[in-house]
Amino acid sequence: MSWHWRLEDPSGAAVEPSSIGVEVPGTDNQGDAESWLGENWRELLDKGVATVTLFDGEDEVYGPMGLAAP
């Protein structure tokens, strides 16, 4: 399966990555997906992404997880 993030705006609606100029790669494992988010979360937050949800294929693994510090 392909691990990937769904990007979400403050209302919880999905954000199409291309609409904000980012590419969310599919990865082969959870660790690589989480590493990508760790490297890119600030840019996503600056572009209006409020939360993310991790998927393994069609299966939701966890989320929504907020990007802003509490």
Coordinates of C-alpha atoms in Angstrom, one line a residue:
M1 CA 0.0 0.0 0.0
S2 CA 1.0 3.6 -0.3
W3 CA 1.3 5.7 2.8
H4 CA 0.2 9.3 2.3
W5 CA -1.1 12.4 4.0
R6 CA -4.4 14.2 3.4
L7 CA -4.0 17.9 4.0
E8 CA -6.9 19.8 5.6
D9 CA -7.9 23.4 6.0
P10 CA -9.1 24.9 9.4
S11 CA -12.7 23.7 8.7
G12 CA -11.4 20.1 8.1
A13 CA -12.0 20.1 4.4
A14 CA -9.4 18.4 2.2
V15 CA -6.9 20.7 0.5
E16 CA -5.6 19.7 -2.9
P17 CA -1.8 19.8 -2.6
S18 CA -1.3 21.2 -6.1
S19 CA -3.6 24.1 -5.2
I20 CA -1.0 25.3 -2.7
G21 CA 2.0 24.4 -4.7
V22 CA 3.2 21.3 -2.8
E23 CA 3.5 17.6 -3.7
V24 CA 2.7 15.1 -1.1
P25 CA 4.6 11.9 -2.0
G26 CA 3.3 8.4 -1.4
T27 CA 5.7 6.3 0.6
D28 CA 6.3 2.6 1.2
N29 CA 6.1 2.9 5.0
Q30 CA 4.8 4.9 7.9
G31 CA 8.3 6.1 9.0
D32 CA 9.0 7.7 5.6
A33 CA 5.6 9.4 5.5
E34 CA 6.2 10.8 9.0
S35 CA 9.7 11.9 8.1
W36 CA 8.3 13.9 5.1
L37 CA 5.8 15.6 7.4
G38 CA 8.5 16.4 9.9
E39 CA 10.5 18.1 7.2
N40 CA 7.6 20.0 5.6
W41 CA 5.0 20.8 8.3
R42 CA 6.1 24.5 8.7
E43 CA 5.7 25.1 5.0
L44 CA 2.3 23.4 5.0
L45 CA 1.2 25.5 8.0
D46 CA 2.3 28.7 6.2
K47 CA 0.3 27.7 3.2
G48 CA -3.0 27.4 5.2
V49 CA -2.9 23.7 6.1
A50 CA -4.3 23.3 9.6
T51 CA -4.4 19.5 10.1
V52 CA -3.2 16.3 8.4
T53 CA -4.5 12.8 8.4
L54 CA -2.3 9.8 7.6
F55 CA -3.5 7.0 5.3
D56 CA -2.2 3.6 4.4
G57 CA -3.9 3.1 1.1
E58 CA -7.5 3.8 1.7
D59 CA -7.2 3.0 5.5
E60 CA -7.1 6.0 7.9
V61 CA -4.2 5.4 10.3
Y62 CA -4.5 8.5 12.5
G63 CA -5.6 12.1 12.4
P64 CA -6.6 14.7 12.1
M65 CA -3.4 16.0 13.7
G66 CA -2.9 19.7 14.1
L67 CA 0.2 21.4 12.7
A68 CA 0.2 24.5 14.9
A69 CA 1.9 24.4 18.3
P70 CA -0.6 24.5 21.2

